Amino acid sequence: MKKYLALLLSTVLLTSLTACAAKTTPETTEAESENTAFTVNYLGQEYSFDKKVENIVLASLEGMEDAAALGVKAVGVLEVAGQVPEYLAEDFKEATLIGDKMKPNAEVILGLDPDVIIGTSKFSEEIMAQLNKIAVTLPYSHISSNWKDNLLALGEIADKKDEANKLISDYEEKASKAKEDIENKYKDQDILVIRVRKGLMNIYPADVYLNPVLYTDLGLKVPEVVTKAEAQAEISLETLSEINPDIIFLQFEETENADTPSALEDLENNAIFNSLTASKNNEVYVNTIAPLAEGGTAWSKTKFLDIVEENLVK
């Protein structure tokens, strides 16, 4: 009799505990959700998340570079010529490819069940609307002057706020020290960043691409041709000869010159180019930073500052 009574009591207790668990689980889940929900204020816009972000899709090279700088993992990333860009391949070797930067594959992204998509401000309204139906999508700024806002927003989303703040402070401290060594030594010299695309040489405004490192952070003179540039602008050999720059950082990426694969070689063998002061003094630096680097990101700025310092602080 005692045996059966004990069994009955055990059954009743187990049933009660199960019912109690069933009753409290939803409340616990709701409380946990409230505790992990957060909002990010990015460039005047608020982005709300109902839980901690785990699955991140990087649908912009800007986002990929900053994620690499912060050590943020991603479930999906962009491809270039069918693969992760070589300079970021090691950082995202386990990520799924989601298409190219012009139009990422929404179906593939949906299958990755992202908590957030780091897009780009270059996306059309149509693409942004499509991605926002899948998950909260940040139009990550491609403007170089917004690099801190970008990094801090990604740091907050990916729970890497301390790392983001440290990266910024480390960069600013290093740039300040380098400026002391570089500004006076090169204050009268013309230093240009030139990017070869579709076989043509291009320059950028002072606040675009890699230029802010030279002209803002290091205080170097802004050449007149850069001052006049309102966007990416073609520069001819004749104009380049008139400027006769003292130092050139030359960028050439094969995928951007698919129809003119010999453009770099042709330029390096050109008599006018070889007559430049920069060429004569061996001050033409080719692809010292990955040629696909976006320029206005924490990753690009940090790498390029190292390169400028290495080559100009002698």
Backbone as numpy.savetxt, mean C-alpha at the origin, in Angstrom:
# Nx Ny Nz CAx CAy CAz Cx Cy Cz
-33.10 -49.35 44.33 -33.93 -48.14 44.33 -33.06 -46.88 44.33
-32.03 -46.88 45.19 -31.11 -45.74 45.26 -30.41 -45.53 43.93
-30.10 -46.65 43.27 -29.41 -46.59 41.98 -30.27 -45.86 40.95
-31.57 -46.23 40.92 -32.47 -45.61 39.96 -32.74 -44.14 40.29
-32.78 -43.81 41.59 -32.99 -42.44 42.02 -31.81 -41.55 41.61
-30.61 -42.07 41.78 -29.40 -41.32 41.40 -29.39 -41.05 39.90
-29.78 -42.07 39.13 -29.82 -41.94 37.68 -30.83 -40.88 37.26
-31.98 -40.89 37.94 -33.04 -39.93 37.64 -32.57 -38.50 37.93
-31.90 -38.32 39.08 -31.40 -37.00 39.45 -30.35 -36.48 38.46
-29.50 -37.40 38.00 -28.45 -37.04 37.02 -29.09 -36.57 35.72
-30.13 -37.28 35.30 -30.82 -36.94 34.05 -31.47 -35.57 34.14
-32.11 -35.31 35.28 -32.77 -34.01 35.50 -31.74 -32.88 35.50
-30.60 -33.11 36.17 -29.55 -32.10 36.24 -28.97 -31.78 34.87
-28.73 -32.84 34.08 -28.17 -32.67 32.75 -29.13 -31.89 31.86
-30.42 -32.21 31.97 -31.44 -31.52 31.19 -31.49 -30.05 31.55
-31.40 -29.76 32.85 -31.43 -28.37 33.33 -30.25 -27.57 32.82
-29.05 -28.21 32.88 -27.85 -27.52 32.40 -27.92 -27.24 30.92
-28.45 -28.20 30.16 -28.56 -28.04 28.71 -29.51 -26.90 28.39
-30.64 -26.86 29.09 -31.62 -25.80 28.88 -31.03 -24.45 29.23
-30.27 -24.41 30.32 -29.64 -23.17 30.77 -28.64 -22.67 29.74
-27.87 -23.63 29.20 -26.87 -23.26 28.19 -27.54 -22.72 26.95
-28.64 -23.39 26.56 -29.36 -22.95 25.37 -29.93 -21.57 25.56
-30.31 -21.26 26.78 -30.91 -19.97 27.09 -29.88 -18.86 27.12
-28.66 -19.15 27.61 -27.66 -18.10 27.80 -26.75 -17.89 26.60
-26.64 -18.89 25.73 -25.71 -18.77 24.60 -25.98 -17.55 23.73
-27.24 -17.30 23.31 -27.49 -16.12 22.48 -27.11 -14.83 23.19
-27.41 -14.75 24.51 -27.08 -13.54 25.25 -25.56 -13.34 25.31
-24.83 -14.44 25.52 -23.38 -14.36 25.59 -22.80 -13.91 24.25
-23.35 -14.50 23.17 -22.88 -14.14 21.84 -23.13 -12.67 21.56
-24.31 -12.20 21.94 -24.64 -10.78 21.74 -23.70 -9.88 22.52
-23.40 -10.27 23.76 -22.49 -9.47 24.58 -21.10 -9.43 23.97
-20.64 -10.61 23.50 -19.31 -10.67 22.88 -19.27 -9.79 21.65
-20.35 -9.81 20.86 -20.42 -9.01 19.65 -20.32 -7.52 19.98
-21.05 -7.12 21.04 -21.01 -5.72 21.45 -19.61 -5.32 21.91
-18.92 -6.23 22.55 -17.58 -5.94 23.06 -16.55 -5.80 21.95
-16.77 -6.50 20.84 -15.78 -6.49 19.75 -16.16 -5.57 18.61
-17.37 -5.02 18.61 -17.78 -4.08 17.57 -16.96 -2.80 17.70
-16.62 -2.20 16.56 -15.85 -0.96 16.59 -16.09 -0.15 15.32
-15.72 1.11 15.39 -15.89 2.02 14.26 -14.56 2.70 13.95
-14.25 2.81 12.68 -13.02 3.47 12.24 -13.40 4.75 11.51
-12.82 5.86 11.94 -13.03 7.14 11.25 -11.87 7.35 10.29
-12.17 7.31 9.00 -11.12 7.38 7.98 -11.44 8.48 6.97
-10.61 9.49 6.94 -10.75 10.61 6.01 -12.17 11.19 6.04
-12.68 11.38 7.26 -13.98 12.01 7.44 -15.18 11.11 7.30
-14.96 9.84 7.06 -16.05 8.88 6.90 -15.92 7.79 7.96
-17.06 7.36 8.52 -17.03 6.30 9.52 -17.35 4.94 8.89
-16.58 3.93 9.31 -16.76 2.56 8.84 -16.95 1.67 10.06
-18.11 1.01 10.13 -18.47 0.23 11.32 -18.31 -1.27 11.09
-17.80 -1.94 12.12 -17.61 -3.38 12.08 -18.28 -3.99 13.30
-19.04 -5.07 13.10 -19.79 -5.65 14.22 -18.99 -6.68 15.01
-17.78 -6.97 14.54 -16.93 -7.91 15.28 -15.47 -7.71 14.87
-14.59 -8.37 15.57 -13.17 -8.29 15.25 -12.93 -8.78 13.83
-12.12 -8.05 13.09 -11.83 -8.40 11.70 -10.79 -9.52 11.63
-11.13 -10.56 10.89 -10.19 -11.68 10.71 -9.85 -11.89 9.23
-10.85 -11.97 8.38 -10.62 -12.20 6.96 -10.49 -10.86 6.22
-9.29 -10.57 5.75 -9.03 -9.31 5.05 -8.70 -9.58 3.59
-9.40 -8.88 2.71 -9.09 -8.95 1.28 -8.45 -7.63 0.87
-7.30 -7.71 0.24 -6.55 -6.53 -0.19 -6.75 -6.34 -1.69
-7.64 -5.41 -2.03 -7.99 -5.21 -3.43 -7.31 -3.96 -4.01
-6.15 -3.63 -3.47 -5.36 -2.51 -4.00 -3.90 -2.77 -3.66
-3.02 -2.30 -4.53 -1.59 -2.43 -4.25 -1.19 -1.56 -3.07
-1.88 -0.42 -2.92 -1.61 0.44 -1.76 -1.87 -0.33 -0.47
-3.01 -1.01 -0.44 -3.37 -1.80 0.74 -2.41 -2.95 0.97
-1.97 -3.58 -0.12 -1.04 -4.70 0.00 0.29 -4.23 0.57
0.77 -3.08 0.11 2.06 -2.58 0.60 1.99 -2.26 2.10
0.93 -1.58 2.50 0.80 -1.23 3.92 0.60 -2.47 4.78
-0.15 -3.44 4.26 -0.34 -4.69 5.01 0.99 -5.40 5.19
1.82 -5.40 4.15 3.14 -6.02 4.25 4.00 -5.29 5.28
3.91 -3.96 5.30 4.69 -3.17 6.26 4.27 -3.46 7.70
2.99 -3.74 7.90 2.47 -3.99 9.25 2.46 -5.47 9.63
2.77 -6.34 8.68 2.72 -7.77 8.97 1.30 -8.30 9.04
0.40 -7.69 8.27 -1.00 -8.12 8.24 -1.18 -9.21 7.19
-1.81 -10.30 7.58 -2.08 -11.39 6.65 -3.39 -11.13 5.92
-3.56 -11.71 4.76 -4.77 -11.52 3.97 -5.23 -12.84 3.35
-6.54 -12.96 3.17 -7.08 -14.16 2.52 -7.10 -13.99 1.01
-7.09 -12.73 0.54 -7.10 -12.48 -0.89 -6.30 -11.25 -1.25
-5.58 -11.30 -2.38 -4.77 -10.16 -2.84 -4.84 -10.05 -4.36
-4.42 -8.91 -4.86 -4.40 -8.67 -6.30 -3.28 -9.46 -6.99
-3.46 -9.61 -8.27 -2.42 -10.25 -9.07 -1.91 -9.28 -10.13
-0.69 -9.49 -10.56 -0.11 -8.78 -11.70 0.48 -9.84 -12.60
0.00 -9.89 -13.83 0.45 -10.91 -14.78 0.27 -12.32 -14.22
-0.86 -12.53 -13.54 -1.21 -13.87 -13.08 -0.58 -14.33 -11.79
0.08 -13.43 -11.07 0.70 -13.83 -9.81 0.81 -12.64 -8.85
1.10 -12.95 -7.59 1.32 -11.87 -6.63 2.54 -11.08 -7.09
2.47 -9.74 -7.10 3.64 -8.96 -7.51 4.89 -9.45 -6.79
5.95 -9.62 -7.54 7.17 -10.25 -7.01 7.66 -9.62 -5.72
7.59 -8.30 -5.63 8.15 -7.63 -4.45 7.32 -7.85 -3.19
6.10 -8.39 -3.35 5.25 -8.68 -2.20 4.90 -10.16 -2.09
5.50 -10.96 -2.95 5.15 -12.38 -3.03 5.36 -13.13 -1.72
6.45 -12.85 -1.05 6.75 -13.57 0.19 5.75 -13.23 1.29
5.23 -12.03 1.28 4.29 -11.60 2.31 2.91 -12.24 2.15
2.56 -12.57 0.91 1.20 -13.07 0.65 1.19 -14.37 -0.15
2.15 -15.22 0.13 2.27 -16.46 -0.63 1.11 -17.43 -0.40
0.37 -17.28 0.70 -0.74 -18.18 0.99 -2.10 -17.58 0.62
-2.10 -16.36 0.11 -3.37 -15.68 -0.20 -3.91 -16.12 -1.56
-5.22 -16.02 -1.72 -5.89 -16.32 -2.98 -5.85 -15.11 -3.90
-5.62 -15.31 -5.18 -5.60 -14.22 -6.14 -7.03 -13.81 -6.49
-7.30 -12.50 -6.50 -8.67 -12.02 -6.71 -8.82 -11.21 -7.99
-7.84 -11.30 -8.90 -7.93 -10.54 -10.14 -7.01 -9.33 -10.12
-7.12 -8.49 -11.17 -6.20 -7.36 -11.26 -6.79 -6.10 -10.63
-5.96 -5.06 -10.58 -6.33 -3.84 -9.86 -7.43 -3.03 -10.55
-7.62 -3.24 -11.84 -8.64 -2.49 -12.54 -10.05 -2.98 -12.21
-10.18 -4.31 -12.05 -11.49 -4.87 -11.76 -11.34 -6.21 -11.06
-11.21 -6.20 -9.73 -11.09 -7.46 -9.00 -12.34 -8.32 -9.16
-12.15 -9.62 -9.03 -13.23 -10.59 -9.25 -14.13 -10.69 -8.02
-15.34 -10.12 -8.12 -16.27 -10.08 -6.99 -16.69 -11.48 -6.56
-16.83 -12.38 -7.50 -17.26 -13.75 -7.17 -16.20 -14.45 -6.32
-14.94 -14.30 -6.68 -13.86 -14.90 -5.90 -13.79 -14.27 -4.51
-13.93 -12.95 -4.46 -13.90 -12.25 -3.17 -15.02 -12.73 -2.27
-16.22 -12.87 -2.82 -17.37 -13.34 -2.05 -17.09 -14.71 -1.44
-16.43 -15.56 -2.19 -16.11 -16.91 -1.71 -15.11 -16.92 -0.57
-14.39 -15.82 -0.37 -13.41 -15.74 0.72 -14.03 -15.26 2.03
-15.32 -14.88 1.98 -16.06 -14.45 3.16 -15.31 -13.37 3.94
-14.97 -12.25 3.30 -14.16 -11.23 3.97 -14.95 -10.44 5.02
-14.25 -9.98 6.04 -14.82 -9.06 7.03 -14.61 -7.63 6.57
-13.62 -7.41 5.73 -13.33 -6.08 5.19 -12.59 -6.24 3.87
-12.80 -5.27 2.99 -12.07 -5.21 1.71 -11.33 -3.88 1.67
-10.03 -3.94 1.50 -9.24 -2.71 1.37 -9.11 -2.42 -0.12
-9.93 -1.49 -0.59 -9.95 -1.16 -2.01 -9.03 0.01 -2.32
-9.46 0.86 -3.24 -8.66 2.02 -3.61 -9.60 3.15 -4.03
-9.16 4.36 -3.82 -9.95 5.52 -4.23 -10.01 5.65 -5.75
-9.25 4.83 -6.45 -9.30 4.83 -7.92 -10.48 4.03 -8.47
-11.12 3.22 -7.62 -12.24 2.41 -8.08 -13.40 3.29 -8.55
-14.11 2.79 -9.56 -15.32 3.47 -10.00 -16.43 3.27 -8.97
-17.46 4.08 -9.05 -18.60 3.95 -8.14 -19.25 2.58 -8.28
-19.26 2.08 -9.50 -19.86 0.77 -9.77 -19.13 -0.34 -9.03
-17.81 -0.33 -9.10 -17.02 -1.36 -8.43 -17.15 -1.23 -6.91
-17.10 0.00 -6.40 -17.25 0.21 -4.96 -18.59 -0.30 -4.46
-19.65 -0.03 -5.21 -20.99 -0.48 -4.82 -21.05 -2.00 -4.80
-20.43 -2.62 -5.78 -20.41 -4.08 -5.87 -19.67 -4.70 -4.70
-18.51 -4.13 -4.35 -17.72 -4.67 -3.25 -18.37 -4.42 -1.90
-19.03 -3.27 -1.75 -19.69 -2.96 -0.48 -20.85 -3.90 -0.19
-21.38 -4.54 -1.22 -22.44 -5.53 -1.01 -21.86 -6.81 -0.39
-20.56 -7.01 -0.57 -19.90 -8.19 -0.02 -19.43 -7.94 1.40
-18.77 -6.81 1.61 -18.24 -6.46 2.94 -17.91 -4.97 2.96
-17.70 -4.44 4.15 -17.29 -3.04 4.28 -16.02 -2.83 3.45
-16.05 -1.84 2.56 -14.92 -1.60 1.66 -14.37 -0.20 1.86
-13.08 -0.11 2.16 -12.42 1.18 2.29 -11.87 1.62 0.94
-12.21 2.85 0.50 -11.60 3.38 -0.72 -10.21 3.94 -0.38
-9.29 3.02 -0.12 -7.93 3.37 0.34 -7.33 4.42 -0.57
-6.88 5.52 0.00 -6.43 6.65 -0.79 -5.13 6.37 -1.55
-5.11 6.80 -2.82 -3.88 6.67 -3.61 -3.08 7.98 -3.58
-3.55 8.96 -2.80 -2.85 10.23 -2.67 -1.75 10.10 -1.63
-0.53 10.41 -2.02 0.64 10.20 -1.15 0.52 10.89 0.20
-0.08 12.09 0.21 -0.16 12.84 1.46 -1.08 12.19 2.49
-1.87 11.20 2.08 -2.77 10.50 3.00 -2.16 9.21 3.55
-0.85 9.06 3.42 -0.24 7.78 3.79 -0.42 7.44 5.27
-0.38 8.45 6.13 -0.55 8.19 7.56 -1.99 7.76 7.86
-2.96 8.46 7.26 -4.36 8.09 7.46 -4.62 6.66 7.00
-4.03 6.31 5.86 -4.17 4.94 5.35 -3.64 3.92 6.36
-2.42 4.15 6.78 -1.75 3.19 7.66 -2.47 3.06 9.00
-2.88 4.18 9.56 -3.56 4.15 10.86 -4.91 3.45 10.77
-5.63 3.67 9.67 -6.93 3.01 9.48 -6.75 1.50 9.37
-5.78 1.06 8.56 -5.52 -0.37 8.42 -5.04 -0.96 9.74
-4.21 -0.21 10.45 -3.73 -0.67 11.75 -4.86 -0.88 12.73
-5.83 0.02 12.72 -6.98 -0.10 13.62 -7.85 -1.29 13.23
-8.07 -1.45 11.94 -8.91 -2.55 11.46 -8.27 -3.91 11.75
-6.97 -4.00 11.56 -6.26 -5.28 11.70 -5.67 -5.49 13.08
-6.03 -4.62 14.04 -5.52 -4.73 15.40 -4.00 -4.58 15.42
-3.50 -3.60 14.67 -2.06 -3.33 14.60 -1.79 -1.84 14.81
-2.55 -1.23 15.73 -2.43 0.21 15.96 -1.04 0.60 16.45
-0.51 -0.18 17.38 0.81 0.15 17.92 1.88 0.06 16.84
1.77 -0.97 16.00 2.75 -1.14 14.92 2.67 0.02 13.93
1.44 0.47 13.64 1.26 1.57 12.69 1.87 2.86 13.24
1.60 3.15 14.48 2.15 4.36 15.10 3.67 4.33 15.16
4.22 3.18 15.45 5.68 3.05 15.54 6.32 3.22 14.16
5.68 2.65 13.14 6.22 2.76 11.79 6.28 4.23 11.36
5.23 4.96 11.69 5.18 6.39 11.34 6.26 7.17 12.08
6.35 6.96 13.38 7.34 7.70 14.18 8.76 7.34 13.77
9.00 6.06 13.47 10.34 5.65 13.03 10.71 6.30 11.70
9.74 6.36 10.79 10.00 6.97 9.49 10.32 8.45 9.65
9.49 9.14 10.42 9.68 10.59 10.59 11.02 10.91 11.25
11.41 10.10 12.21 12.69 10.31 12.88 13.86 10.09 11.91
13.76 9.04 11.12 14.83 8.74 10.17 14.91 9.79 9.07
13.74 10.24 8.59 13.72 11.26 7.55 14.31 12.57 8.06
14.01 12.90 9.29 14.52 14.13 9.88 16.05 14.11 9.97
16.60 12.97 10.37 18.05 12.84 10.46 18.70 12.88 9.07
18.07 12.19 8.12 18.61 12.17 6.75 18.58 13.56 6.13
17.55 14.32 6.45 17.41 15.68 5.91 18.60 16.55 6.28
19.08 16.38 7.48 20.23 17.17 7.94 21.46 16.89 7.08
21.61 15.64 6.64 22.78 15.25 5.85 22.62 15.57 4.37
21.37 15.62 3.89 21.12 15.71 2.46 20.75 17.11 1.98
19.91 17.82 2.76 19.32 19.08 2.29 20.36 20.08 1.82
21.35 20.38 2.63 22.34 21.39 2.25 23.27 20.91 1.15
23.65 19.65 1.22 24.58 19.09 0.23 24.02 19.12 -1.18
22.70 18.93 -1.31 22.08 18.82 -2.64 21.07 19.93 -2.91
21.11 21.02 -2.14 20.07 22.04 -2.22 19.98 22.72 -3.59
21.07 22.76 -4.35 21.06 23.42 -5.65 20.97 22.44 -6.81
20.81 21.17 -6.52 20.81 20.17 -7.57 19.38 19.77 -7.98
19.26 19.37 -9.24 17.97 18.88 -9.76 17.96 17.37 -9.66
17.04 16.86 -8.87 16.91 15.42 -8.68 15.52 15.00 -9.13
15.46 14.05 -10.04 14.19 13.64 -10.64 13.91 12.15 -10.43
12.62 11.85 -10.27 12.15 10.47 -10.34 11.44 10.35 -11.69
11.88 9.42 -12.51 11.29 9.22 -13.84 10.79 7.78 -13.94
9.57 7.63 -14.42 8.98 6.30 -14.57 8.69 6.05 -16.04
9.23 4.97 -16.57 9.01 4.62 -17.98 7.76 3.74 -18.06
6.76 4.24 -18.78 5.51 3.49 -18.96 5.11 3.56 -20.42
4.78 2.41 -21.00 4.43 2.32 -22.42 5.52 2.91 -23.29
6.76 2.73 -22.83 7.90 3.18 -23.61 8.24 4.65 -23.48
7.46 5.39 -22.69 7.67 6.84 -22.56 8.11 7.21 -21.15
8.92 8.24 -21.04 9.35 8.73 -19.73 8.27 9.62 -19.14
8.03 9.44 -17.84 7.00 10.23 -17.17 7.53 10.78 -15.85
7.04 11.98 -15.52 7.33 12.57 -14.22 6.01 12.81 -13.51
6.08 13.21 -12.23 4.88 13.41 -11.41 4.97 14.71 -10.63
3.82 15.23 -10.16 3.85 16.42 -9.30 4.64 16.15 -8.03
4.97 17.20 -7.31 5.82 17.08 -6.13 5.20 16.24 -5.02
3.86 16.16 -4.99 3.19 15.42 -3.92 2.64 14.07 -4.37
3.18 13.56 -5.48 2.69 12.29 -6.03 3.84 11.30 -6.21
3.47 10.02 -6.10 4.40 8.91 -6.31 5.51 8.96 -5.25
6.77 8.85 -5.63 7.88 8.85 -4.67 8.38 10.25 -4.35
7.88 11.24 -5.07 8.38 12.61 -4.94 8.31 13.21 -3.54
7.24 12.96 -2.75 7.20 13.58 -1.42 8.39 13.23 -0.53
8.98 12.06 -0.74 10.17 11.70 0.05 11.29 12.69 -0.24
11.48 13.01 -1.51 12.56 13.92 -1.91 12.27 15.37 -1.53
11.08 15.84 -1.93 10.82 17.27 -1.88 10.14 17.74 -0.59
9.41 16.86 0.07 8.75 17.24 1.32 9.56 16.77 2.53
9.82 15.48 2.58 10.47 14.91 3.76 11.95 15.27 3.86
12.62 15.37 2.72 14.05 15.68 2.74 14.36 17.12 2.35
13.34 17.87 1.98 13.50 19.30 1.72 14.32 19.67 0.50
14.41 18.75 -0.49 15.20 19.05 -1.68 14.46 20.00 -2.61
15.20 20.68 -3.47 14.62 21.63 -4.41 13.67 20.92 -5.37
12.53 21.54 -5.62 11.57 20.97 -6.57 11.89 21.52 -7.95
12.30 20.68 -8.90 12.60 21.16 -10.25 11.35 21.80 -10.88
11.57 22.79 -11.71 10.46 23.53 -12.32 9.52 22.61 -13.09
10.07 21.62 -13.77 9.24 20.72 -14.56 8.30 19.92 -13.67
8.73 19.63 -12.44 7.88 18.92 -11.49 6.81 19.86 -10.94
7.19 21.11 -10.70 6.23 22.10 -10.21 5.09 22.30 -11.19
5.40 22.27 -12.47 4.39 22.50 -13.50 3.50 21.28 -13.76
3.97 20.11 -13.38 3.20 18.89 -13.64 1.94 18.84 -12.77
0.79 18.62 -13.38 -0.47 18.54 -12.65 -0.88 17.09 -12.39
-0.28 16.19 -13.11 -0.53 14.75 -12.96 0.65 14.05 -13.62
0.52 12.74 -13.82 1.58 12.04 -14.56 1.73 12.75 -15.90
2.97 13.11 -16.24 3.20 13.86 -17.48 4.41 13.32 -18.22
4.25 13.18 -19.52 5.36 12.70 -20.35 6.44 13.77 -20.44
7.69 13.32 -20.43 8.82 14.23 -20.59 9.70 13.69 -21.72
10.04 14.56 -22.66 10.84 14.14 -23.81 12.32 14.18 -23.48
13.10 13.52 -24.31 14.55 13.55 -24.12 15.09 14.97 -24.28
14.49 15.73 -25.19 14.94 17.09 -25.42 14.71 17.96 -24.17
13.53 17.81 -23.55 13.23 18.56 -22.34 14.15 18.12 -21.19
14.36 16.81 -21.11 15.23 16.28 -20.07 16.65 16.82 -20.24
17.07 16.97 -21.49 18.41 17.50 -21.77 18.52 18.96 -21.33
17.45 19.71 -21.51 17.43 21.12 -21.09 17.53 21.25 -19.57
16.84 20.35 -18.87 16.90 20.35 -17.40 18.26 19.89 -16.93
18.79 18.88 -17.62 20.10 18.29 -17.31 20.22 17.94 -15.83
19.37 17.02 -15.35 19.36 16.70 -13.92 20.68 16.13 -13.42
20.93 16.39 -12.13 22.16 15.91 -11.51 22.02 14.46 -11.05
20.80 14.08 -10.68 20.54 12.72 -10.20 19.18 12.28 -10.73
19.11 11.02 -11.18 17.84 10.45 -11.67 17.58 9.11 -11.00
16.39 8.96 -10.47 15.91 7.66 -10.02 14.96 7.17 -11.10
15.36 6.14 -11.83 14.65 5.68 -13.01 13.94 4.36 -12.73
12.63 4.34 -13.01 11.81 3.16 -12.74 11.29 2.56 -14.05
11.49 1.24 -14.20 11.02 0.54 -15.41 10.47 -0.83 -15.02
9.19 -1.04 -15.30 8.54 -2.32 -15.02 8.11 -2.97 -16.33
8.48 -4.23 -16.52 8.21 -4.92 -17.78 6.72 -4.98 -18.12
5.87 -5.23 -17.11 4.43 -5.36 -17.39 3.82 -4.02 -17.81
4.47 -2.91 -17.49 3.97 -1.60 -17.91 4.53 -1.20 -19.27
5.40 -2.03 -19.80 6.02 -1.75 -21.10 5.99 -2.97 -22.00
4.87 -3.67 -21.95 4.75 -4.94 -22.69 4.96 -4.76 -24.19
4.53 -3.62 -24.74 4.67 -3.39 -26.18 6.00 -2.74 -26.55
6.75 -2.34 -25.54 8.06 -1.71 -25.77 9.09 -2.28 -24.80
9.34 -3.58 -24.87 10.20 -4.23 -23.89 11.65 -3.74 -23.88
12.09 -3.11 -24.97 13.49 -2.64 -25.03 13.62 -1.17 -24.68
12.55 -0.57 -24.16 12.56 0.88 -23.89 13.67 1.30 -22.94
13.90 0.53 -21.90 14.95 0.89 -20.95 16.32 0.78 -21.60
16.55 -0.31 -22.30 17.84 -0.50 -22.97 18.09 0.58 -24.01
17.02 0.93 -24.74 17.15 1.99 -25.75 17.51 3.32 -25.11
16.90 3.60 -23.97 17.16 4.85 -23.27 18.60 4.90 -22.77
19.04 3.81 -22.18 20.40 3.76 -21.63 21.47 3.84 -22.72
21.10 3.49 -23.96 22.04 3.56 -25.07 21.89 4.85 -25.89
20.96 5.70 -25.48 20.69 6.92 -26.23 21.77 7.98 -25.95
22.24 8.61 -27.01 23.33 9.58 -26.90 22.93 10.80 -26.06
21.70 11.26 -26.24 21.24 12.43 -25.46 21.19 12.08 -23.98
20.63 10.91 -23.68 20.53 10.48 -22.28 21.92 10.33 -21.67
22.84 9.81 -22.43 24.20 9.60 -21.92 24.99 10.89 -21.77
24.48 11.97 -22.36 25.16 13.26 -22.23 24.73 14.03 -20.98
23.71 13.51 -20.28 23.23 14.18 -19.08 24.27 14.12 -17.96
24.27 15.15 -17.12 25.19 15.18 -15.98 25.01 13.95 -15.11
23.77 13.55 -14.88 23.49 12.37 -14.05 24.12 11.12 -14.64
24.03 10.97 -15.96 24.62 9.79 -16.62 26.14 9.84 -16.55
26.72 10.99 -16.83 28.17 11.12 -16.82 28.77 10.84 -15.44
28.02 11.20 -14.39 28.53 11.02 -13.03 28.05 9.73 -12.37
27.48 8.85 -13.18 26.95 7.58 -12.67 25.94 7.79 -11.54
25.07 8.78 -11.74 24.05 9.10 -10.76 22.65 8.79 -11.29
22.57 7.78 -12.15 21.27 7.28 -12.61 21.03 5.95 -11.91
20.00 5.90 -11.08 19.72 4.71 -10.28 18.46 4.02 -10.81
18.66 2.82 -11.36 17.56 2.11 -12.03 16.95 1.07 -11.11
15.62 1.18 -10.93 14.85 0.20 -10.15 15.48 -0.09 -8.79
15.92 0.95 -8.12 16.46 0.75 -6.78 15.35 0.39 -5.79
14.12 0.73 -6.15 12.95 0.26 -5.41 12.08 -0.49 -6.42
11.31 -1.45 -5.97 10.49 -2.26 -6.88 9.72 -1.34 -7.83
9.83 -1.55 -9.14 9.21 -0.63 -10.10 7.69 -0.57 -10.04
7.06 -1.55 -9.44 5.61 -1.50 -9.28 5.18 -0.82 -7.98
6.14 -0.44 -7.15 5.82 0.20 -5.87 4.94 1.42 -6.10
3.92 1.57 -5.25 2.95 2.64 -5.42 3.53 4.02 -5.11
4.51 4.09 -4.24 5.14 5.37 -3.93 4.59 6.03 -2.69
3.28 6.24 -2.63 2.70 6.96 -1.51 2.17 6.08 -0.40
2.92 5.08 -0.02 2.52 4.19 1.08 3.66 4.13 2.09
3.36 3.63 3.27 4.40 3.49 4.29 5.51 2.58 3.78
5.14 1.49 3.11 6.12 0.53 2.58 7.05 1.25 1.59
6.45 1.94 0.61 7.24 2.61 -0.43 8.12 3.70 0.15
7.54 4.52 1.02 8.30 5.64 1.58 9.49 5.15 2.40
9.26 4.12 3.19 10.34 3.59 4.02 11.46 3.01 3.16
11.08 2.22 2.14 12.08 1.62 1.25 12.84 2.69 0.47
12.09 3.67 -0.06 12.74 4.69 -0.89 13.65 5.60 -0.06
13.24 5.90 1.15 14.09 6.70 2.03 15.42 5.98 2.27
15.36 4.69 2.51 16.59 3.90 2.70 17.49 4.00 1.47
16.87 3.94 0.29 17.62 3.97 -0.97 18.25 5.33 -1.19
17.50 6.38 -0.97 18.02 7.75 -1.14 19.18 7.99 -0.18
18.97 7.57 1.05 20.02 7.75 2.05 21.27 6.97 1.67
21.09 5.76 1.23 22.22 4.90 0.86 23.03 5.49 -0.28
22.34 6.13 -1.23 23.03 6.63 -2.42 23.48 8.10 -2.34
22.80 8.88 -1.50 23.15 10.30 -1.44 23.97 10.69 -0.22
23.87 9.92 0.84 24.70 10.21 2.02 26.01 9.46 1.86
27.00 10.10 1.31 28.26 9.42 1.00 29.41 10.09 1.74
